[in-house]
Coordinates of C-alpha atoms in Angstrom, one line a residue:
M106 CA -23.3 -25.7 2.4
R107 CA -19.8 -27.0 1.6
F108 CA -18.8 -29.4 -1.0
A109 CA -15.7 -31.1 -2.4
L110 CA -14.5 -31.2 -6.1
E111 CA -13.0 -34.7 -6.4
P112 CA -10.8 -34.0 -8.3
L113 CA -10.6 -30.4 -9.7
L114 CA -7.3 -31.1 -11.4
E115 CA -5.8 -34.4 -12.8
A116 CA -2.7 -35.8 -11.2
Q117 CA -0.3 -34.5 -14.0
Q118 CA -1.8 -31.0 -13.8
V119 CA -1.1 -31.0 -10.1
V120 CA 2.5 -32.4 -10.6
D121 CA 3.1 -29.6 -13.2
L122 CA 1.8 -26.8 -10.9
R123 CA 3.8 -28.1 -8.0
M124 CA 6.9 -28.2 -9.8
E125 CA 6.7 -24.7 -11.3
L126 CA 5.6 -23.2 -8.0
L127 CA 8.6 -24.7 -5.8
A128 CA 11.1 -23.9 -8.6
E129 CA 10.7 -20.2 -8.0
A130 CA 12.2 -19.7 -4.6
D131 CA 12.7 -16.0 -5.0
A132 CA 8.9 -15.4 -5.8
W133 CA 7.6 -16.2 -2.3
R134 CA 6.6 -13.5 0.1
P135 CA 5.5 -13.6 3.9
G136 CA 1.8 -14.4 3.8
V137 CA 1.1 -11.6 6.4
E138 CA 1.5 -9.2 3.6
T139 CA -1.9 -10.1 2.2
A140 CA -3.8 -10.4 5.6
G141 CA -6.3 -8.0 7.0
W142 CA -5.5 -6.1 10.1
H143 CA -7.1 -8.6 12.4
A144 CA -5.6 -11.7 10.7
R145 CA -2.1 -10.4 10.7
T146 CA -1.5 -11.6 14.3
V147 CA -2.3 -15.3 13.3
K148 CA -1.1 -15.7 9.8
N149 CA 2.2 -17.4 9.4
N150 CA 2.8 -18.9 5.9
R151 CA 4.4 -17.9 2.6
Q152 CA 2.5 -16.9 -0.6
L153 CA 3.5 -16.5 -4.2
D154 CA 4.1 -12.8 -5.0
R155 CA 0.8 -11.9 -6.7
S156 CA 2.7 -9.4 -9.0
S157 CA 5.0 -12.1 -10.4
H158 CA 5.0 -13.5 -13.8
L159 CA 4.3 -17.0 -12.5
Q160 CA 1.2 -16.0 -10.7
G161 CA -0.2 -14.6 -13.9
Q162 CA 0.7 -17.7 -15.7
L163 CA -0.6 -20.2 -13.2
T164 CA -3.9 -18.5 -12.1
P165 CA -5.9 -19.4 -15.2
R166 CA -5.0 -23.0 -14.6
V167 CA -6.8 -23.0 -11.4
V168 CA -9.6 -20.5 -12.0
E169 CA -10.9 -21.8 -15.5
P170 CA -11.5 -25.4 -14.5
L171 CA -13.1 -24.1 -11.2
L172 CA -15.5 -22.0 -13.3
R173 CA -16.3 -24.7 -15.7
H174 CA -17.0 -27.3 -13.1
P175 CA -20.7 -28.4 -13.2
L176 CA -21.0 -28.5 -9.4
V177 CA -19.6 -25.0 -9.0
Q178 CA -21.9 -23.8 -11.6
S179 CA -25.0 -25.4 -9.9
A180 CA -24.2 -24.9 -6.2
A181 CA -22.1 -21.6 -6.2
L182 CA -23.7 -19.8 -9.1
P183 CA -20.5 -17.8 -9.6
V184 CA -20.3 -14.3 -11.0
R185 CA -16.4 -14.5 -10.6
V186 CA -13.6 -16.2 -9.0
H187 CA -11.1 -13.7 -7.5
G188 CA -8.1 -13.2 -5.3
L189 CA -6.3 -16.5 -5.9
L190 CA -3.3 -17.0 -3.7
F191 CA -0.7 -19.9 -3.8
S192 CA 0.3 -20.6 -0.2
R193 CA 3.0 -22.8 1.3
S194 CA 3.5 -23.9 4.9
G195 CA 6.5 -25.7 6.4
P196 CA 7.1 -26.9 10.0
G197 CA 5.7 -24.4 12.5
E198 CA 3.6 -22.4 9.8
G199 CA -0.1 -22.3 9.7
Y200 CA -2.8 -19.7 9.9
G201 CA -4.8 -19.3 13.1
R202 CA -8.5 -18.8 13.6
H203 CA -10.0 -16.2 11.5
V204 CA -12.9 -15.3 9.2
D205 CA -12.4 -14.2 5.5
N206 CA -13.0 -10.5 4.7
A207 CA -16.3 -9.8 3.4
F208 CA -15.0 -7.8 0.3
M209 CA -11.6 -8.4 -1.3
A210 CA -10.0 -6.2 -3.9
E211 CA -11.9 -7.9 -6.8
G212 CA -15.4 -8.7 -5.3
R213 CA -17.4 -9.9 -2.5
S214 CA -16.4 -13.2 -0.8
D215 CA -19.5 -15.5 -0.6
L216 CA -17.6 -18.7 -0.9
S217 CA -14.1 -19.7 -0.2
F218 CA -12.1 -22.5 -1.8
T219 CA -9.0 -24.5 -1.1
L220 CA -7.3 -26.5 -3.8
F221 CA -4.9 -29.0 -2.2
L222 CA -1.7 -29.4 -4.2
S223 CA 0.4 -31.6 -1.8
D224 CA -0.8 -35.1 -1.1
P225 CA -1.5 -35.7 2.6
S226 CA 1.3 -38.3 2.8
G227 CA 3.8 -35.6 2.1
Y228 CA 3.2 -33.4 5.3
E229 CA 1.9 -33.7 8.8
G230 CA -0.4 -31.4 10.5
G231 CA -1.7 -28.6 8.3
A232 CA -5.4 -29.5 8.4
L233 CA -8.0 -27.1 7.3
V234 CA -10.4 -26.8 10.2
L235 CA -13.9 -25.4 9.6
E236 CA -15.9 -24.4 12.6
S237 CA -19.7 -24.6 12.9
P238 CA -22.0 -24.0 15.8
S239 CA -22.1 -27.7 16.6
A240 CA -18.6 -29.0 15.8
E241 CA -15.2 -28.6 14.1
E242 CA -14.2 -30.5 11.0
A243 CA -10.5 -31.0 10.0
L244 CA -9.7 -31.8 6.4
R245 CA -6.7 -32.8 4.5
L246 CA -7.8 -33.7 0.9
P247 CA -5.8 -35.6 -1.8
A248 CA -3.7 -33.5 -4.2
G249 CA -5.9 -32.1 -6.8
H250 CA -9.0 -32.0 -4.7
A251 CA -10.6 -28.8 -3.8
L252 CA -13.1 -27.9 -1.0
V253 CA -15.7 -25.0 -1.5
Y254 CA -17.1 -23.6 1.8
P255 CA -19.1 -20.5 3.0
S256 CA -16.7 -17.5 3.6
T257 CA -18.8 -16.8 6.7
L258 CA -17.2 -19.6 8.6
L259 CA -14.6 -19.2 11.3
H260 CA -11.7 -21.5 10.1
R261 CA -7.9 -22.1 10.5
V262 CA -5.0 -24.1 9.2
E263 CA -3.3 -26.1 11.9
P264 CA 0.6 -25.7 12.0
V265 CA 2.5 -28.1 9.7
T266 CA 4.7 -30.3 11.9
Q267 CA 6.6 -32.1 9.0
G268 CA 7.0 -31.8 5.4
E269 CA 5.4 -28.9 3.4
R270 CA 1.7 -28.0 2.6
L271 CA 0.9 -26.4 -0.8
V272 CA -2.4 -25.1 -1.6
A273 CA -4.2 -22.5 -3.8
V274 CA -7.0 -20.6 -2.1
G275 CA -9.5 -18.0 -3.3
W276 CA -13.0 -16.7 -3.3
I277 CA -16.1 -17.0 -5.2
Q278 CA -18.6 -14.1 -5.7
S279 CA -22.0 -15.7 -6.2
R280 CA -25.2 -14.4 -8.2
V281 CA -27.1 -15.1 -5.0
R282 CA -25.9 -13.6 -1.6
G283 CA -27.9 -15.9 0.7
A284 CA -26.4 -19.4 1.4
D285 CA -29.7 -20.8 2.3
Q286 CA -31.2 -19.4 -0.9
R287 CA -28.2 -21.0 -3.0
E288 CA -28.8 -24.2 -1.2
L289 CA -32.4 -24.3 -2.1
L290 CA -31.6 -23.4 -5.6
F291 CA -29.1 -26.2 -5.9
E292 CA -31.5 -28.8 -4.6
L293 CA -34.1 -27.8 -7.1
D294 CA -31.6 -27.8 -10.0
T295 CA -30.3 -31.2 -8.9
A296 CA -33.9 -32.5 -8.7
R297 CA -34.8 -31.4 -12.2
R298 CA -31.7 -32.6 -13.7
A299 CA -32.2 -36.1 -12.1
L300 CA -36.0 -36.0 -13.5
F301 CA -34.9 -35.1 -17.0
R302 CA -32.4 -37.9 -17.0
Q303 CA -35.1 -40.4 -16.0
E304 CA -38.1 -39.1 -18.0
G305 CA -37.0 -36.3 -20.4
K306 CA -38.9 -33.2 -20.7
S307 CA -42.2 -33.5 -18.8
D308 CA -45.0 -31.3 -17.2
V309 CA -43.4 -31.9 -13.8
F310 CA -39.9 -31.0 -15.2
D311 CA -41.3 -27.8 -16.6
L312 CA -42.9 -26.7 -13.2
I313 CA -39.7 -27.4 -11.4
S314 CA -37.7 -25.5 -14.0
R315 CA -40.3 -22.5 -13.6
S316 CA -39.8 -22.5 -9.9
Y317 CA -36.0 -22.7 -10.1
T318 CA -35.9 -19.9 -12.7
N319 CA -38.2 -17.6 -11.1
L320 CA -36.6 -17.9 -7.6
L321 CA -33.1 -17.2 -9.4
R322 CA -34.8 -14.3 -10.9
R323 CA -36.1 -13.0 -7.6
W324 CA -32.8 -13.7 -5.5
G325 CA -30.1 -13.1 -8.1
E326 CA -28.1 -10.0 -8.7

């Protein structure tokens, strides 16, 4: 299951992040430095130096609203958000077909996310392409919007042909490993919340809540 946060950040927050990121020309490093051994051959972008002061300043401004978002809380069941990278790609740059590593330095990657910091009108190409057994989906979301998707998917970033693509990417470790189990829990949680809005606390609400809670207890870590 994938889902979009529309938006995660407000327009002024995005403008401020973008201005601060682009003002630090010396803090950007070749993206290949953070790639796994098999992804080094297809990764061609630039990333903010993770050890930089700017990285430390800006990371909470992405991670905190992501963790607070009610859809993330319900659908992702996050233990932690980790590995945040600010990435930029100009003409000819992109990131070829790959799958994210199962474990990063700070945790397991159950879900990946991309926060778009450039408006689609500011660059051409650069679509995030997600592969599934039946199709490919190419996405270019408005600035401030984020996409959360399973880390198990093969995906790529098409080369930018004009302008510059700026994003933040990272990973979520969930309390529940199984994607099918997370999806079922999300549906149960959505149903009980809708029922509560319509009828308040009822016998049916209590039964759904009991099922949700006990499944989370069984599947959670």
